Structures are given as structure tokens and as C-alpha cells.
Tab-separated table of C-alpha atoms and ligand atoms in Angstrom:
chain	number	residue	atom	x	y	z
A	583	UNK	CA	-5.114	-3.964	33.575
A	584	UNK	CA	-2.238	-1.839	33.101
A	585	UNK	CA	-1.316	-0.006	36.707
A	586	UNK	CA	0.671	2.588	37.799
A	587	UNK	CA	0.958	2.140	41.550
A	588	UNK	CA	2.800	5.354	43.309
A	589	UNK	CA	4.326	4.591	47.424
A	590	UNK	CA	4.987	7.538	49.295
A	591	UNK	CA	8.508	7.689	51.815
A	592	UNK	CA	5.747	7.820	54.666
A	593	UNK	CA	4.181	4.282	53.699
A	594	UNK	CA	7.672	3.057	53.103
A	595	UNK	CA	9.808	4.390	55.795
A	596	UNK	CA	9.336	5.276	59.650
A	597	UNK	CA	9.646	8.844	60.518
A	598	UNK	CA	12.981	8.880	61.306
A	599	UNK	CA	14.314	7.387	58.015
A	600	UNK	CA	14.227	3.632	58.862
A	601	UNK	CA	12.458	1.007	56.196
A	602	UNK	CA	8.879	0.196	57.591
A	603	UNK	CA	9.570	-3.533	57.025
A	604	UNK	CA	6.094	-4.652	57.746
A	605	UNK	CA	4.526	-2.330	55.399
A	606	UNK	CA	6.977	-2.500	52.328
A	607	UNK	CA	6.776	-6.872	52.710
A	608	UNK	CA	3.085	-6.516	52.702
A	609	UNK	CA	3.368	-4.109	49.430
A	610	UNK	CA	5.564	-6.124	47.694
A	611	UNK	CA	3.642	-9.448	49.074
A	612	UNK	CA	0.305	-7.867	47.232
A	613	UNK	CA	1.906	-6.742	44.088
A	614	UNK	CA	3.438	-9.842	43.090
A	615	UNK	CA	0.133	-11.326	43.459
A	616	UNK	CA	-1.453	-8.579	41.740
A	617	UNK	CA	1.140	-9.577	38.446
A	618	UNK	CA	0.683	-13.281	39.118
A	619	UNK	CA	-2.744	-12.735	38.427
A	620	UNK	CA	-2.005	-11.305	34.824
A	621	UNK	CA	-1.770	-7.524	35.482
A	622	UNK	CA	0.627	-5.386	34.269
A	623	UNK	CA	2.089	-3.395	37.339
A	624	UNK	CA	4.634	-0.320	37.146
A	625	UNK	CA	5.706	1.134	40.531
A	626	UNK	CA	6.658	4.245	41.076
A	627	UNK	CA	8.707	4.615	44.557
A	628	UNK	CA	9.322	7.137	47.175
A	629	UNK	CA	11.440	7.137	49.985
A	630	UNK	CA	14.984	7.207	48.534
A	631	UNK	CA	15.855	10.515	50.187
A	632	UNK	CA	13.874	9.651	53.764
A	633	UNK	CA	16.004	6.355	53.823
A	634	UNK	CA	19.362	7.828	53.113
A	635	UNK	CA	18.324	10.207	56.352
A	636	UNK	CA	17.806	7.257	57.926
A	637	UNK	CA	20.825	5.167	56.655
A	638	UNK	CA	22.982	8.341	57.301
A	639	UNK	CA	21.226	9.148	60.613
A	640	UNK	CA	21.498	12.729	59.502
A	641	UNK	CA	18.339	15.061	60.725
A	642	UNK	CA	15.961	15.845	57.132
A	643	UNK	CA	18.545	18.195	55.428
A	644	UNK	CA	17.763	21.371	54.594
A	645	UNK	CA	19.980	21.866	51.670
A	646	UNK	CA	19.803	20.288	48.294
A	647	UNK	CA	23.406	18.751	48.212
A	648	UNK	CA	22.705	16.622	51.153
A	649	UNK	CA	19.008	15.993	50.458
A	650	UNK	CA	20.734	14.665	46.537
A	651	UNK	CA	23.694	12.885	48.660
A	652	UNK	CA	20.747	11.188	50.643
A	653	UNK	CA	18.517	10.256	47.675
A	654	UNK	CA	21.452	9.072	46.383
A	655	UNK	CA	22.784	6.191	49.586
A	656	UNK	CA	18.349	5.794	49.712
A	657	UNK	CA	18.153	4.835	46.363
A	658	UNK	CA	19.939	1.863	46.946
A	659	UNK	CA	18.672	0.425	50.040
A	660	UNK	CA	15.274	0.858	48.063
A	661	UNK	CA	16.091	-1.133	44.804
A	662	UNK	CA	18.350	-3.882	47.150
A	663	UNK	CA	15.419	-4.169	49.308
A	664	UNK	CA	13.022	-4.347	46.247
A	665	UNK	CA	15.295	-6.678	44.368
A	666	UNK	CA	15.195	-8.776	47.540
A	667	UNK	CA	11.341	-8.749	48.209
A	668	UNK	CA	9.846	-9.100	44.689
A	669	UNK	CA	12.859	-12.035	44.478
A	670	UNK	CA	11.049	-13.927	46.857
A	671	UNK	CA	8.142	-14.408	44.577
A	672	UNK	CA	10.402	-15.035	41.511
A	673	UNK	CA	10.049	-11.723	40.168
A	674	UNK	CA	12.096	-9.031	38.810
A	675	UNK	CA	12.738	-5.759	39.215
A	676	UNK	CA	14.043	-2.880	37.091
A	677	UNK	CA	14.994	0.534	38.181
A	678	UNK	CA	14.120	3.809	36.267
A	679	UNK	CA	15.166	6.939	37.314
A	680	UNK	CA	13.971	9.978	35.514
A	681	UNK	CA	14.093	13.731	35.579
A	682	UNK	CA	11.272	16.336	34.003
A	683	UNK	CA	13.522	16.255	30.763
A	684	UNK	CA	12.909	12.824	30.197
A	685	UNK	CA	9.660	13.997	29.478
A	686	UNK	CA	9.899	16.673	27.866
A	687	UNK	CA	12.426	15.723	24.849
A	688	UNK	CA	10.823	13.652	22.326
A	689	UNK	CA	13.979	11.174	21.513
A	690	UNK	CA	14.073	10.443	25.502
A	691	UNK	CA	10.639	10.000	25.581
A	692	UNK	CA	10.085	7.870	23.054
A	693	UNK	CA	13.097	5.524	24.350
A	694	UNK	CA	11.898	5.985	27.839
A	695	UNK	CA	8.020	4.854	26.366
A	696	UNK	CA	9.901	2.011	24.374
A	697	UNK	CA	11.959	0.613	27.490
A	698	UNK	CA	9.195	0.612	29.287
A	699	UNK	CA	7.064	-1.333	27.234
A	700	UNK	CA	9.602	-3.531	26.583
A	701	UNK	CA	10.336	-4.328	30.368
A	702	UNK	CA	6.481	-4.999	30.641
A	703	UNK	CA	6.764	-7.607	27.638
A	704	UNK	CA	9.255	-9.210	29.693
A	705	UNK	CA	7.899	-9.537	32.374
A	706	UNK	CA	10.022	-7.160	34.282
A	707	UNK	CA	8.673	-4.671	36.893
A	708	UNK	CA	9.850	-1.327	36.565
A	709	UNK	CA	10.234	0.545	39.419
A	710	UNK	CA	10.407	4.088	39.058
A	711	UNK	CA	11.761	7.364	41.226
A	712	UNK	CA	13.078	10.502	40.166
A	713	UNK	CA	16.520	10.650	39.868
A	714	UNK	CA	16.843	13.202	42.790
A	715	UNK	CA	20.614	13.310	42.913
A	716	UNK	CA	20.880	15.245	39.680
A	717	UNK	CA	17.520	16.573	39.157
A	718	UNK	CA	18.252	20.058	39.302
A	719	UNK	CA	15.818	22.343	41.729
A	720	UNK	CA	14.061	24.445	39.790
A	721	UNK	CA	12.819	21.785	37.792
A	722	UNK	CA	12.641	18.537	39.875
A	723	UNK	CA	9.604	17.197	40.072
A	724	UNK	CA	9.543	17.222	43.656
A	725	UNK	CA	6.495	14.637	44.425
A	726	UNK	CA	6.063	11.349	42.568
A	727	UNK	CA	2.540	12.188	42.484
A	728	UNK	CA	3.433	14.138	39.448
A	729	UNK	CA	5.500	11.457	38.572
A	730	UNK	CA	3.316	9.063	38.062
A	731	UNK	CA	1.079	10.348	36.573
A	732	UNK	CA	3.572	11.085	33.815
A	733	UNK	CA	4.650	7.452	33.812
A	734	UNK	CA	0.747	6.682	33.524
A	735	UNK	CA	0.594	9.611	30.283
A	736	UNK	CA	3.249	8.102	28.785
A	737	UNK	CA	2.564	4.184	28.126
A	738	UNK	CA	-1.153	5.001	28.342
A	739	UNK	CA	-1.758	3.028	31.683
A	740	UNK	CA	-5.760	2.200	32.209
A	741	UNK	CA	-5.301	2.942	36.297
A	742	UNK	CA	-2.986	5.289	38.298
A	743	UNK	CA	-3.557	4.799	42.170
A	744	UNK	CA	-1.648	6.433	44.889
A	745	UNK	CA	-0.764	5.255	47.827
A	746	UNK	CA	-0.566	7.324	50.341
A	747	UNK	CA	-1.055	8.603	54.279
A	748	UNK	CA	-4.302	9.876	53.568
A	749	UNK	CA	-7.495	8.067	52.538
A	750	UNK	CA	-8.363	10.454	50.016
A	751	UNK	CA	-9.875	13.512	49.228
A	752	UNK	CA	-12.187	14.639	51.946
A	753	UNK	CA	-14.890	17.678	51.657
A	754	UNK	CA	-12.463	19.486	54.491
A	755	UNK	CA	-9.228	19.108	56.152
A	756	UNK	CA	-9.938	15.986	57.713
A	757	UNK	CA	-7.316	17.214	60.415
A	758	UNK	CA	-8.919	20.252	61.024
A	759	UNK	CA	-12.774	19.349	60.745
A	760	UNK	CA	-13.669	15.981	62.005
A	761	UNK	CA	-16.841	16.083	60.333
A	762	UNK	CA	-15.163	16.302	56.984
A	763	UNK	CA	-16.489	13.453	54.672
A	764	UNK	CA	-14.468	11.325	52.203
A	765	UNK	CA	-15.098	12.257	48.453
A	766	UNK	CA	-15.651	8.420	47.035
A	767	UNK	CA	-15.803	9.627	43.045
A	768	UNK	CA	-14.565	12.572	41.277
A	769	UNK	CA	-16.601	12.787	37.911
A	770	UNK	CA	-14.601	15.646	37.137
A	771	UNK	CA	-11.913	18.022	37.945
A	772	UNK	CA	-13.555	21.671	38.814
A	773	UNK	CA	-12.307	24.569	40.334
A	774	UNK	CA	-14.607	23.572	43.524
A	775	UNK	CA	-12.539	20.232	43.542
A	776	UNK	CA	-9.704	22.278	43.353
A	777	UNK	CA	-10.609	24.335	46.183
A	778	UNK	CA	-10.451	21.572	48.575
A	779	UNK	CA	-6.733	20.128	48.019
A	780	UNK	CA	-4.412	22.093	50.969
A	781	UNK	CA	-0.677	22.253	50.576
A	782	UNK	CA	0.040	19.348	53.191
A	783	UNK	CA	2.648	17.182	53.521
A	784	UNK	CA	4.266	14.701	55.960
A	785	UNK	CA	7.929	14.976	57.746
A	786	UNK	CA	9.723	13.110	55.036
A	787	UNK	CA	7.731	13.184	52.183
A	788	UNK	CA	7.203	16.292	49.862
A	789	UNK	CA	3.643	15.574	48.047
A	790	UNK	CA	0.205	17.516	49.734
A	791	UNK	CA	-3.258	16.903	48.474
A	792	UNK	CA	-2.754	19.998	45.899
A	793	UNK	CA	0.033	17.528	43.950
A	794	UNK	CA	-2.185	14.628	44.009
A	795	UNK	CA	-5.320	16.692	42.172
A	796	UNK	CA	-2.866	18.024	39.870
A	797	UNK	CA	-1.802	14.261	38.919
A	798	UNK	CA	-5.580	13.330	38.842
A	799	UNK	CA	-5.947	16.043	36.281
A	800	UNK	CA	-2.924	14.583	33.876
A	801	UNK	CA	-3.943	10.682	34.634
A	802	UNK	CA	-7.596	11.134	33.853
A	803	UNK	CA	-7.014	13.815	31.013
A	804	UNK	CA	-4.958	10.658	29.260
A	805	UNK	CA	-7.837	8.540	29.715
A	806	UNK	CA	-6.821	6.445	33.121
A	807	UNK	CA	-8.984	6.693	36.325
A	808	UNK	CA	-7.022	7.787	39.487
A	809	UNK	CA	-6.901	6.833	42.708
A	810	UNK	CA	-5.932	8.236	46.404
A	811	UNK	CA	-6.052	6.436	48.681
A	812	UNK	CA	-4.545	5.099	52.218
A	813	UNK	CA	-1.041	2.581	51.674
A	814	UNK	CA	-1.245	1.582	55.111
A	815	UNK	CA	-3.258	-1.522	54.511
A	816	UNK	CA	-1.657	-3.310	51.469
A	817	UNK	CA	-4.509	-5.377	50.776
A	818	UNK	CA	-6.437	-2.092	49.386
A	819	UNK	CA	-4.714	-2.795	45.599
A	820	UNK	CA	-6.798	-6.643	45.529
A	821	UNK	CA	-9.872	-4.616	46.240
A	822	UNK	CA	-8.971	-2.179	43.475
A	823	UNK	CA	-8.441	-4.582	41.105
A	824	UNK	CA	-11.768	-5.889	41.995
A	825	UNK	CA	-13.889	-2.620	41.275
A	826	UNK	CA	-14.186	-2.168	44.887
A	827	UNK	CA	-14.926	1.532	46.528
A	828	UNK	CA	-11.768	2.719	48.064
A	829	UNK	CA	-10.068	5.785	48.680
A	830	UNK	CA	-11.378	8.750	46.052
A	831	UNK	CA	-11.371	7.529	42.182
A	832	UNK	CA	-10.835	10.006	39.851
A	833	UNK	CA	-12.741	9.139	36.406
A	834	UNK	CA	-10.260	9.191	33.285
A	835	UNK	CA	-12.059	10.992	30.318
A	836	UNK	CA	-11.962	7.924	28.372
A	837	UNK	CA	-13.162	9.526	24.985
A	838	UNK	CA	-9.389	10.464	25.357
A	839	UNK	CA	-7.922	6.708	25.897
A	840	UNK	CA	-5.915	5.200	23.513
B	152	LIG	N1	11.942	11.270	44.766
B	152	LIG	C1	11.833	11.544	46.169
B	152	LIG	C2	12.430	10.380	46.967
B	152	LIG	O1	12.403	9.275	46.523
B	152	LIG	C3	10.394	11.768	46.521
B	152	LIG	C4	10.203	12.225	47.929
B	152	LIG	C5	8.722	12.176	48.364
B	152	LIG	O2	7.915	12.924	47.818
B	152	LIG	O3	8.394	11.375	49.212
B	152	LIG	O4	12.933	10.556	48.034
């Protein structure tokens, strides 16, 4: 299988900015197994402005020149510590950062679908962010939910899952209504499905629930299933790989697939 696996900053970093070092060794633990066993895996990573905040020990910043000046110190701690961790188990890593116009200029996307596939021949992992320092505002693609789903579009990926703080999509704000129940498949994208995404997010992150149905609609409208579901517990990517239940799987239209 050919998977797009999205981390969000809250999986990978404590609130204050700090790596989560016990979650991001499991991760990394789980996907090199996950490759070892013959699947393709492109990862699409959070976290690079939430751990320049913490490498900084600034407070979140409010303005975009030090949110870009964070992403940018983040960035590295998350490839060195990537580079490290995936080293471990003899594999390795390639960074990718990309902007909205990557995607939406043919020549850069067809040398962004080309590198890509090339990396994957090689064994390489690419690991993938948006290149927040200078991804201008209006268009930055804020979320990597959106992100990767793109990523998952563009080299026709079979299985987008995102891991996140959430478990999935529930039939009410799970905050707010503790009766709310988990949605476990989504045959299709309707306005009712719609209806229950709310705008969301943690402290550090920037993605909500409405960012993660848009994504399901892209992923599954290219013919790959989706999933949401909760990064906490790395162990949740062997049981997707298995055909397991987790989280909410959104069902690619696969008259669509390539
Ligand atoms: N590209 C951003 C970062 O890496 C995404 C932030 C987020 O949504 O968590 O910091």
C-alpha cells in the first residue's frame, strides 16, 4: 500500500513547544516497521512552528514574521530529530517543503510528482511540511490536513490517514455532548456530514475537524480512503494496515483511482 500518513504539532510536541519524545520514537518506531514490511510510506509533518516556540521559548506568536521565524528554527529540530529516529532503523529521510503553488503550476507539479516517486523508488521517505517561512498568508495552506491530502492527489496514494488529537468524527462535539458517538465509516461526503465538522483546533496546531472533512473530500474524490483518527497510540497505523476499524474511514470513490 501506498500511505500518506499526516502528524499533527499536538501528537508531536508538548503544549508548550517541547518534542513529545515518547510519542514521536513510538511514530517513527511503527513506521519503519510499517516500510520494512513492504509499504510505501510518505509523511507529512506538523509541528515545525510549535517547536521553534518551544526551541525559542517565545509564547505562540501572534504575528506572521515570528510564527515564519519559528517554523523556520522548528523545521530543523524536526528533520534532525527525524533524520536521527528513522536512522536508527537504517532508514532515510527526505525533506519536502511545499507551498499551494507547488500545486497549482503544472511544471512544479509534475517535478514535485516526479521527485516524489523517485524518492519512493529509492527507498527514501519523504517527509513533507509546508514551507511556512515563505508561504505567504493569504495563500498558505495553513493545516497539513489539506496538505496531505494534496500529497495523496498527487502520486495517487491508495490510503491517506491522519493522525491526530481526536479519534475521529463523532455525531456531536464530543467535548460538548458526552453522548456523542464515533462515526466508524463515511460512505460518502454529504452536506449532513458536513454539518458535523466544528472549527476546532488545539493551542499549537491550526487544523479543526472542518479541515480534515475538506481533505476527506480531495483524498477520497482521487480514489484513496481516508482516515482520522487518534496519534496518541502509535500502534493504530499496524492495525490500519491490517483492515482493522479505527478512527472514522472515509471511502475513496474508487471508480476514480488510477
Ligand atoms: N506547517 C505548520 C507547522 O509545521 C502546520 C501547523 C499545524 O497545523 O500544526 O508548524
Amino acid at each position: 500500500m501506498r500511505i500518506v500518513v499526516k502528524v499533527g504539532t499536538s501528537t508531536l510536541a508538548h503544549p508548550g513547544g517541547r518534542l513529545n519524545i515518547r510519542h514521536t520514537e513510538d511514530l517513527v518506531k511503527v513506521w519503519s516497521d510499517i516500510k520494512n514490511a513492504g509499504h510505501e510510506l510518505i509523511v507529512v509533518s506538523s509541528a515545525a512552528t510549535g517547536l521553534g516556540v518551544g526551541k525559542l521559548q517565545i509564547q505562540k506568536p501572534q504575528d506572521i514574521t515570528t510564527k515564519q521565524a519559528a517554523a523556520a528554527v522548528g523545521q530543523c529540530e524536526l528533520m534532525y530529530t527525524y533524520d536521527r529516529l528513522f536512522g536508527q532503523y537504517n532508514h532515510t529521510v527526505a525533506q519536502m517543503l511545499l507551498t499551494w503553488e507547488d500545486f497549482d503550476h503544472e511544471n512544479r507539479l509534475h517535478n514535485l510528482r516526479n521527485t516524489l516517486e523517485r524518492l519512493l523508488e529509492l527507498g527514501a521517505i519523504p517527509i513533507i511540511n509546508e514551507n511556512d517561512p515563505i508561504a505567504c498568508e493569504e495563500y498558505s495552506l495553513g493545516d497539513n490536513d489539506t496538505l496531505a491530502a494534496l500529497v495523496g492527489e498527487c502520486i495517487h496514494a491508495d490510503l491517506v490517514v491522519l493522525l491526530s488529537d481526536i479519534e475521529g468524527l463523532y455525531t456531536a462535539d464530543p467535548h460538548t455532548h458526552p453522548d456523542a458517538k464515533l462515526i466508524p465509516v463515511v460512505e460518502a461526503i454529504t452536506p449532513e456530514i458536513e454539518a458535523l465538522a466544528g472549527g476546532a483546533g488545539s493551542s499549537l496546531g491550526t487544523g479543526g475537524m472542518l479541515t480534515k472533512i475538506s481533505a476527506a473530500k480531495r483524498a477520497t474524490n482521487a480514489g484513496a480512503d481516508m482516515i482520522i483518527t487518534n496519534g496518541a497510540r502509535a500502534d493504530v497505523l499496524y492495525d490500519i494496515v491490517e483492515g482493522k476499524p479505527v478512527g472514522t474511514r472515509f471511502i475513496g470513490k474508487k471508480e476514480h483511482a488510477q
